[in-house]
């Protein structure tokens, strides 16, 4: 069982949702030609993530001086949007205004995060977008809050009404992705850093604890799922 191939959190979650969807996405490389709001939100999240990674690498002295983190986020967003037609995809006219606003929103989000970061400055940043030993998982940050290496991920939302925050918190509390990171790092907790861009920017840090028995059962469940995924892949 321990020789079972380990699959990425995103691929495992998609298989859990629908095995056919995983096959179409990861084996047949199928994607919808029309980009919807979720696709555009993913571009915004990726651009912000790239900007924040650049910010933390700069603080660690790993980036050459020159392009600022906010400008990098804007540039990444512009590049991702420019690449859409070459990927055989399109932004529908009714979503074009949202797409056009992404670079500016990404730039402002990173700048405001730098000004208001909720991560205590005394916490060492151990890793920035570094792949974990499995080769299939990469948390945004690995920090040390005094309890050892701990995964931290950023979640970017354009808006988030207060009545929906509890729903998001519940999802993060049982996040397959974060459990995977914690399992590989042998951590008993993790953090989500939420960035809400509008109408008023806010950056908030949420801690989550994992009971040892829960992570044991997670691993049992994960290895069972991975063995079934591997059997499907091997025909």
PDB file of C-alpha atoms in Angstrom:
ATOM      1  CA  UNK A   1       0.000   0.000   0.000  1.00  0.00           C
ATOM      2  CA  UNK A   2       2.819   2.414   0.837  1.00  0.00           C
ATOM      3  CA  UNK A   3       4.167   1.961  -2.713  1.00  0.00           C
ATOM      4  CA  UNK A   4       0.993   3.510  -4.108  1.00  0.00           C
ATOM      5  CA  UNK A   5       1.555   6.546  -6.270  1.00  0.00           C
ATOM      6  CA  UNK A   6       0.735   9.854  -4.557  1.00  0.00           C
ATOM      7  CA  UNK A   7      -1.520  12.203  -6.516  1.00  0.00           C
ATOM      8  CA  UNK A   8      -1.792  15.958  -6.183  1.00  0.00           C
ATOM      9  CA  UNK A   9      -4.502  17.452  -3.971  1.00  0.00           C
ATOM     10  CA  UNK A  10      -6.248  19.054  -6.952  1.00  0.00           C
ATOM     11  CA  UNK A  11      -6.262  15.835  -8.992  1.00  0.00           C
ATOM     12  CA  UNK A  12      -7.463  13.784  -6.032  1.00  0.00           C
ATOM     13  CA  UNK A  13     -10.255  16.252  -5.258  1.00  0.00           C
ATOM     14  CA  UNK A  14     -11.411  16.187  -8.877  1.00  0.00           C
ATOM     15  CA  UNK A  15     -11.378  12.363  -8.931  1.00  0.00           C
ATOM     16  CA  UNK A  16     -13.400  12.380  -5.725  1.00  0.00           C
ATOM     17  CA  UNK A  17     -15.933  14.590  -7.452  1.00  0.00           C
ATOM     18  CA  UNK A  18     -16.035  12.654 -10.728  1.00  0.00           C
ATOM     19  CA  UNK A  19     -13.550  10.134 -12.147  1.00  0.00           C
ATOM     20  CA  UNK A  20     -14.590  11.054 -15.701  1.00  0.00           C
ATOM     21  CA  UNK A  21     -13.845  14.724 -15.089  1.00  0.00           C
ATOM     22  CA  UNK A  22     -10.351  13.816 -13.900  1.00  0.00           C
ATOM     23  CA  UNK A  23      -9.729  11.721 -16.991  1.00  0.00           C
ATOM     24  CA  UNK A  24     -10.911  14.506 -19.292  1.00  0.00           C
ATOM     25  CA  UNK A  25      -8.887  17.167 -17.477  1.00  0.00           C
ATOM     26  CA  UNK A  26      -5.614  15.361 -16.777  1.00  0.00           C
ATOM     27  CA  UNK A  27      -5.413  12.737 -19.508  1.00  0.00           C
ATOM     28  CA  UNK A  28      -7.336  14.297 -22.394  1.00  0.00           C
ATOM     29  CA  UNK A  29      -6.372  17.873 -21.408  1.00  0.00           C
ATOM     30  CA  UNK A  30      -9.941  19.025 -21.933  1.00  0.00           C
ATOM     31  CA  UNK A  31     -11.002  22.517 -20.849  1.00  0.00           C
ATOM     32  CA  UNK A  32     -14.022  24.610 -21.697  1.00  0.00           C
ATOM     33  CA  UNK A  33     -13.408  26.993 -24.592  1.00  0.00           C
ATOM     34  CA  UNK A  34     -15.431  29.758 -22.948  1.00  0.00           C
ATOM     35  CA  UNK A  35     -13.833  31.203 -19.831  1.00  0.00           C
ATOM     36  CA  UNK A  36     -16.298  31.775 -17.023  1.00  0.00           C
ATOM     37  CA  UNK A  37     -16.089  33.746 -13.769  1.00  0.00           C
ATOM     38  CA  UNK A  38     -14.278  30.876 -12.016  1.00  0.00           C
ATOM     39  CA  UNK A  39     -11.575  30.824 -14.694  1.00  0.00           C
ATOM     40  CA  UNK A  40     -11.102  34.573 -14.391  1.00  0.00           C
ATOM     41  CA  UNK A  41     -11.020  34.312 -10.598  1.00  0.00           C
ATOM     42  CA  UNK A  42      -8.303  31.669 -10.980  1.00  0.00           C
ATOM     43  CA  UNK A  43      -6.235  34.094 -13.083  1.00  0.00           C
ATOM     44  CA  UNK A  44      -6.633  36.761 -10.403  1.00  0.00           C
ATOM     45  CA  UNK A  45      -5.643  34.307  -7.679  1.00  0.00           C
ATOM     46  CA  UNK A  46      -2.603  33.100  -9.596  1.00  0.00           C
ATOM     47  CA  UNK A  47      -1.407  36.630 -10.342  1.00  0.00           C
ATOM     48  CA  UNK A  48      -1.799  37.668  -6.713  1.00  0.00           C
ATOM     49  CA  UNK A  49      -0.036  34.483  -5.612  1.00  0.00           C
ATOM     50  CA  UNK A  50       2.901  35.146  -7.924  1.00  0.00           C
ATOM     51  CA  UNK A  51       3.158  38.680  -6.596  1.00  0.00           C
ATOM     52  CA  UNK A  52       3.119  37.538  -2.962  1.00  0.00           C
ATOM     53  CA  UNK A  53       5.737  34.865  -3.652  1.00  0.00           C
ATOM     54  CA  UNK A  54       7.949  37.536  -5.230  1.00  0.00           C
ATOM     55  CA  UNK A  55       7.412  39.737  -2.174  1.00  0.00           C
ATOM     56  CA  UNK A  56       8.548  37.033   0.248  1.00  0.00           C
ATOM     57  CA  UNK A  57      11.485  36.005  -1.928  1.00  0.00           C
ATOM     58  CA  UNK A  58      12.563  39.637  -2.017  1.00  0.00           C
ATOM     59  CA  UNK A  59      12.407  39.838   1.765  1.00  0.00           C
ATOM     60  CA  UNK A  60      14.603  36.746   1.896  1.00  0.00           C
ATOM     61  CA  UNK A  61      17.063  38.256  -0.576  1.00  0.00           C
ATOM     62  CA  UNK A  62      16.263  35.684  -3.275  1.00  0.00           C
ATOM     63  CA  UNK A  63      14.999  38.157  -5.882  1.00  0.00           C
ATOM     64  CA  UNK A  64      17.042  40.795  -7.660  1.00  0.00           C
ATOM     65  CA  UNK A  65      15.948  44.358  -7.087  1.00  0.00           C
ATOM     66  CA  UNK A  66      13.971  45.843  -9.931  1.00  0.00           C
ATOM     67  CA  UNK A  67      10.385  44.816 -10.546  1.00  0.00           C
ATOM     68  CA  UNK A  68       8.203  45.296  -7.486  1.00  0.00           C
ATOM     69  CA  UNK A  69       5.856  42.566  -6.277  1.00  0.00           C
ATOM     70  CA  UNK A  70       2.689  44.567  -7.165  1.00  0.00           C
ATOM     71  CA  UNK A  71       3.994  45.272 -10.658  1.00  0.00           C
ATOM     72  CA  UNK A  72       4.883  41.616 -11.134  1.00  0.00           C
ATOM     73  CA  UNK A  73       1.342  40.600 -10.160  1.00  0.00           C
ATOM     74  CA  UNK A  74      -0.049  43.024 -12.727  1.00  0.00           C
ATOM     75  CA  UNK A  75       2.319  41.756 -15.420  1.00  0.00           C
ATOM     76  CA  UNK A  76       1.473  38.098 -14.715  1.00  0.00           C
ATOM     77  CA  UNK A  77      -2.240  38.863 -14.966  1.00  0.00           C
ATOM     78  CA  UNK A  78      -1.766  40.691 -18.262  1.00  0.00           C
ATOM     79  CA  UNK A  79       0.268  37.786 -19.655  1.00  0.00           C
ATOM     80  CA  UNK A  80      -2.267  35.159 -18.599  1.00  0.00           C
ATOM     81  CA  UNK A  81      -5.118  37.085 -20.193  1.00  0.00           C
ATOM     82  CA  UNK A  82      -3.108  37.673 -23.378  1.00  0.00           C
ATOM     83  CA  UNK A  83      -2.448  33.920 -23.653  1.00  0.00           C
ATOM     84  CA  UNK A  84      -6.140  32.983 -23.570  1.00  0.00           C
ATOM     85  CA  UNK A  85      -6.718  33.016 -27.401  1.00  0.00           C
ATOM     86  CA  UNK A  86      -3.534  31.010 -28.070  1.00  0.00           C
ATOM     87  CA  UNK A  87      -4.939  28.289 -25.793  1.00  0.00           C
ATOM     88  CA  UNK A  88      -8.028  27.998 -27.988  1.00  0.00           C
ATOM     89  CA  UNK A  89     -10.159  29.722 -25.367  1.00  0.00           C
ATOM     90  CA  UNK A  90     -12.104  32.959 -25.292  1.00  0.00           C
ATOM     91  CA  UNK A  91     -13.530  35.498 -22.883  1.00  0.00           C
ATOM     92  CA  UNK A  92     -17.183  36.123 -23.598  1.00  0.00           C
ATOM     93  CA  UNK A  93     -18.152  39.779 -24.190  1.00  0.00           C
ATOM     94  CA  UNK A  94     -20.219  39.873 -21.004  1.00  0.00           C
ATOM     95  CA  UNK A  95     -17.142  38.844 -18.978  1.00  0.00           C
ATOM     96  CA  UNK A  96     -14.678  41.156 -20.747  1.00  0.00           C
ATOM     97  CA  UNK A  97     -14.946  43.967 -18.213  1.00  0.00           C
ATOM     98  CA  UNK A  98     -14.100  41.525 -15.428  1.00  0.00           C
ATOM     99  CA  UNK A  99     -11.095  40.255 -17.398  1.00  0.00           C
ATOM    100  CA  UNK A 100      -9.887  43.792 -18.156  1.00  0.00           C
ATOM    101  CA  UNK A 101     -10.006  44.681 -14.454  1.00  0.00           C
ATOM    102  CA  UNK A 102      -7.855  41.752 -13.295  1.00  0.00           C
ATOM    103  CA  UNK A 103      -4.352  43.272 -13.767  1.00  0.00           C
ATOM    104  CA  UNK A 104      -5.206  46.402 -11.797  1.00  0.00           C
ATOM    105  CA  UNK A 105      -6.923  44.421  -9.073  1.00  0.00           C
ATOM    106  CA  UNK A 106      -3.941  42.075  -8.760  1.00  0.00           C
ATOM    107  CA  UNK A 107      -1.527  45.009  -8.480  1.00  0.00           C
ATOM    108  CA  UNK A 108      -3.588  46.766  -5.817  1.00  0.00           C
ATOM    109  CA  UNK A 109      -4.175  43.557  -3.845  1.00  0.00           C
ATOM    110  CA  UNK A 110      -0.469  42.796  -3.519  1.00  0.00           C
ATOM    111  CA  UNK A 111       0.363  46.381  -2.574  1.00  0.00           C
ATOM    112  CA  UNK A 112      -2.317  46.456   0.103  1.00  0.00           C
ATOM    113  CA  UNK A 113      -1.276  43.060   1.406  1.00  0.00           C
ATOM    114  CA  UNK A 114       2.293  44.288   1.812  1.00  0.00           C
ATOM    115  CA  UNK A 115       0.966  47.230   3.815  1.00  0.00           C
ATOM    116  CA  UNK A 116      -1.354  45.126   5.991  1.00  0.00           C
ATOM    117  CA  UNK A 117       0.152  41.626   6.140  1.00  0.00           C
ATOM    118  CA  UNK A 118      -1.393  39.633   9.016  1.00  0.00           C
ATOM    119  CA  UNK A 119       1.527  37.194   9.216  1.00  0.00           C
ATOM    120  CA  UNK A 120       3.635  38.101  12.274  1.00  0.00           C
ATOM    121  CA  UNK A 121       7.049  39.346  11.121  1.00  0.00           C
ATOM    122  CA  UNK A 122       8.792  37.238  13.773  1.00  0.00           C
ATOM    123  CA  UNK A 123       7.632  34.001  12.096  1.00  0.00           C
ATOM    124  CA  UNK A 124      10.422  32.655   9.865  1.00  0.00           C
ATOM    125  CA  UNK A 125       9.430  31.845   6.283  1.00  0.00           C
ATOM    126  CA  UNK A 126      10.929  28.393   5.687  1.00  0.00           C
ATOM    127  CA  UNK A 127       9.812  27.854   2.098  1.00  0.00           C
ATOM    128  CA  UNK A 128       8.105  29.851  -0.662  1.00  0.00           C
ATOM    129  CA  UNK A 129       6.176  27.849  -3.274  1.00  0.00           C
ATOM    130  CA  UNK A 130       8.542  24.901  -2.864  1.00  0.00           C
ATOM    131  CA  UNK A 131       7.412  21.431  -3.886  1.00  0.00           C
ATOM    132  CA  UNK A 132       7.100  18.953  -1.030  1.00  0.00           C
ATOM    133  CA  UNK A 133       8.892  15.558  -1.101  1.00  0.00           C
ATOM    134  CA  UNK A 134       5.982  13.810  -2.867  1.00  0.00           C
ATOM    135  CA  UNK A 135       6.617  16.004  -5.902  1.00  0.00           C
ATOM    136  CA  UNK A 136       2.897  16.730  -6.338  1.00  0.00           C
ATOM    137  CA  UNK A 137       2.101  19.288  -3.616  1.00  0.00           C
ATOM    138  CA  UNK A 138       3.288  22.863  -3.170  1.00  0.00           C
ATOM    139  CA  UNK A 139       1.983  25.138  -0.411  1.00  0.00           C
ATOM    140  CA  UNK A 140       2.248  28.874  -0.921  1.00  0.00           C
ATOM    141  CA  UNK A 141       4.378  29.240   2.202  1.00  0.00           C
ATOM    142  CA  UNK A 142       5.860  27.058   4.909  1.00  0.00           C
ATOM    143  CA  UNK A 143       6.235  29.090   8.087  1.00  0.00           C
ATOM    144  CA  UNK A 144       7.395  28.406  11.618  1.00  0.00           C
ATOM    145  CA  UNK A 145       5.053  29.871  14.215  1.00  0.00           C
ATOM    146  CA  UNK A 146       7.004  28.267  17.046  1.00  0.00           C
ATOM    147  CA  UNK A 147       5.481  24.825  16.451  1.00  0.00           C
ATOM    148  CA  UNK A 148       7.654  23.688  13.566  1.00  0.00           C
ATOM    149  CA  UNK A 149       7.158  23.750   9.783  1.00  0.00           C
ATOM    150  CA  UNK A 150       3.551  24.686   9.037  1.00  0.00           C
ATOM    151  CA  UNK A 151       1.780  25.135   5.681  1.00  0.00           C
ATOM    152  CA  UNK A 152       0.059  28.387   4.817  1.00  0.00           C
ATOM    153  CA  UNK A 153      -2.024  29.081   1.732  1.00  0.00           C
ATOM    154  CA  UNK A 154      -3.460  32.306   0.345  1.00  0.00           C
ATOM    155  CA  UNK A 155      -7.086  32.483  -0.778  1.00  0.00           C
ATOM    156  CA  UNK A 156      -8.075  35.493  -2.876  1.00  0.00           C
ATOM    157  CA  UNK A 157     -11.683  36.630  -3.153  1.00  0.00           C
ATOM    158  CA  UNK A 158     -12.887  39.612  -5.116  1.00  0.00           C
ATOM    159  CA  UNK A 159     -15.758  39.985  -2.653  1.00  0.00           C
ATOM    160  CA  UNK A 160     -16.993  37.927   0.281  1.00  0.00           C
ATOM    161  CA  UNK A 161     -20.118  38.834   2.184  1.00  0.00           C
ATOM    162  CA  UNK A 162     -19.945  38.269   5.920  1.00  0.00           C
ATOM    163  CA  UNK A 163     -22.769  35.722   5.796  1.00  0.00           C
ATOM    164  CA  UNK A 164     -20.668  33.511   3.501  1.00  0.00           C
ATOM    165  CA  UNK A 165     -17.489  33.578   5.591  1.00  0.00           C
ATOM    166  CA  UNK A 166     -18.688  30.746   7.857  1.00  0.00           C
ATOM    167  CA  UNK A 167     -19.211  28.552   4.782  1.00  0.00           C
ATOM    168  CA  UNK A 168     -15.692  29.244   3.537  1.00  0.00           C
ATOM    169  CA  UNK A 169     -14.283  28.629   7.026  1.00  0.00           C
ATOM    170  CA  UNK A 170     -16.039  25.242   7.121  1.00  0.00           C
ATOM    171  CA  UNK A 171     -14.527  24.310   3.752  1.00  0.00           C
ATOM    172  CA  UNK A 172     -11.023  25.286   4.863  1.00  0.00           C
ATOM    173  CA  UNK A 173     -11.442  23.319   8.090  1.00  0.00           C
ATOM    174  CA  UNK A 174     -11.733  20.080   6.096  1.00  0.00           C
ATOM    175  CA  UNK A 175      -9.562  21.064   3.127  1.00  0.00           C
ATOM    176  CA  UNK A 176      -8.059  18.028   1.391  1.00  0.00           C
ATOM    177  CA  UNK A 177      -5.321  20.248   0.025  1.00  0.00           C
ATOM    178  CA  UNK A 178      -4.288  21.577   3.433  1.00  0.00           C
ATOM    179  CA  UNK A 179      -4.467  18.140   5.048  1.00  0.00           C
ATOM    180  CA  UNK A 180      -2.139  16.876   2.333  1.00  0.00           C
ATOM    181  CA  UNK A 181       0.361  19.650   3.037  1.00  0.00           C
ATOM    182  CA  UNK A 182       0.171  19.058   6.794  1.00  0.00           C
ATOM    183  CA  UNK A 183       0.591  15.301   6.308  1.00  0.00           C
ATOM    184  CA  UNK A 184       3.774  15.728   4.294  1.00  0.00           C
ATOM    185  CA  UNK A 185       5.181  18.297   6.713  1.00  0.00           C
ATOM    186  CA  UNK A 186       4.098  16.270   9.768  1.00  0.00           C
ATOM    187  CA  UNK A 187       2.291  19.373  11.019  1.00  0.00           C
ATOM    188  CA  UNK A 188      -0.678  19.308  13.346  1.00  0.00           C
ATOM    189  CA  UNK A 189      -2.117  22.598  12.133  1.00  0.00           C
ATOM    190  CA  UNK A 190      -2.161  24.958   9.165  1.00  0.00           C
ATOM    191  CA  UNK A 191      -3.130  28.490   8.184  1.00  0.00           C
ATOM    192  CA  UNK A 192      -5.315  30.100   5.561  1.00  0.00           C
ATOM    193  CA  UNK A 193      -4.625  33.729   4.725  1.00  0.00           C
ATOM    194  CA  UNK A 194      -7.744  35.266   3.205  1.00  0.00           C
ATOM    195  CA  UNK A 195      -7.502  38.309   0.937  1.00  0.00           C
ATOM    196  CA  UNK A 196     -10.791  40.055   0.141  1.00  0.00           C
ATOM    197  CA  UNK A 197     -10.287  42.828  -2.400  1.00  0.00           C
ATOM    198  CA  UNK A 198     -13.576  44.733  -2.519  1.00  0.00           C
ATOM    199  CA  UNK A 199     -15.391  46.806  -1.429  1.00  0.00           C
ATOM    200  CA  UNK A 200     -12.752  47.279   1.277  1.00  0.00           C
ATOM    201  CA  UNK A 201      -9.493  45.335   1.220  1.00  0.00           C
ATOM    202  CA  UNK A 202      -8.789  43.053   4.122  1.00  0.00           C
ATOM    203  CA  UNK A 203      -6.226  40.341   4.845  1.00  0.00           C
ATOM    204  CA  UNK A 204      -7.046  37.905   7.627  1.00  0.00           C
ATOM    205  CA  UNK A 205      -5.171  34.887   8.997  1.00  0.00           C
ATOM    206  CA  UNK A 206      -7.137  31.804  10.079  1.00  0.00           C
ATOM    207  CA  UNK A 207      -5.517  28.932  12.037  1.00  0.00           C
ATOM    208  CA  UNK A 208      -6.792  25.337  11.873  1.00  0.00           C
ATOM    209  CA  UNK A 209      -5.872  22.446  14.142  1.00  0.00           C
ATOM    210  CA  UNK A 210      -5.725  18.773  13.076  1.00  0.00           C
ATOM    211  CA  UNK A 211      -6.109  15.987  15.620  1.00  0.00           C
ATOM    212  CA  UNK A 212      -3.520  13.184  15.133  1.00  0.00           C
ATOM    213  CA  UNK A 213      -6.264  10.578  14.678  1.00  0.00           C
ATOM    214  CA  UNK A 214      -7.853  12.700  11.968  1.00  0.00           C
ATOM    215  CA  UNK A 215      -4.651  12.893   9.941  1.00  0.00           C
ATOM    216  CA  UNK A 216      -4.175   9.121  10.367  1.00  0.00           C
ATOM    217  CA  UNK A 217      -7.610   8.488   8.948  1.00  0.00           C
ATOM    218  CA  UNK A 218      -6.968  11.038   6.218  1.00  0.00           C
ATOM    219  CA  UNK A 219      -3.876   9.096   5.160  1.00  0.00           C
ATOM    220  CA  UNK A 220      -5.800   5.824   5.114  1.00  0.00           C
ATOM    221  CA  UNK A 221      -8.495   7.408   2.965  1.00  0.00           C
ATOM    222  CA  UNK A 222      -5.924   9.090   0.717  1.00  0.00           C
ATOM    223  CA  UNK A 223      -3.983   5.906   0.039  1.00  0.00           C
ATOM    224  CA  UNK A 224      -7.191   4.073  -0.815  1.00  0.00           C
ATOM    225  CA  UNK A 225      -8.183   6.785  -3.263  1.00  0.00           C
ATOM    226  CA  UNK A 226      -4.703   6.939  -4.777  1.00  0.00           C
ATOM    227  CA  UNK A 227      -4.624   3.168  -5.274  1.00  0.00           C
ATOM    228  CA  UNK A 228      -7.929   3.336  -7.142  1.00  0.00           C
ATOM    229  CA  UNK A 229      -6.738   6.267  -9.243  1.00  0.00           C
ATOM    230  CA  UNK A 230      -3.547   4.406 -10.073  1.00  0.00           C
ATOM    231  CA  UNK A 231      -5.522   1.308 -11.060  1.00  0.00           C
ATOM    232  CA  UNK A 232      -7.608   3.417 -13.422  1.00  0.00           C
ATOM    233  CA  UNK A 233      -4.506   5.001 -14.947  1.00  0.00           C
ATOM    234  CA  UNK A 234      -2.866   1.617 -15.467  1.00  0.00           C
ATOM    235  CA  UNK A 235      -5.959   0.250 -17.156  1.00  0.00           C
TER     236      UNK A 235
END
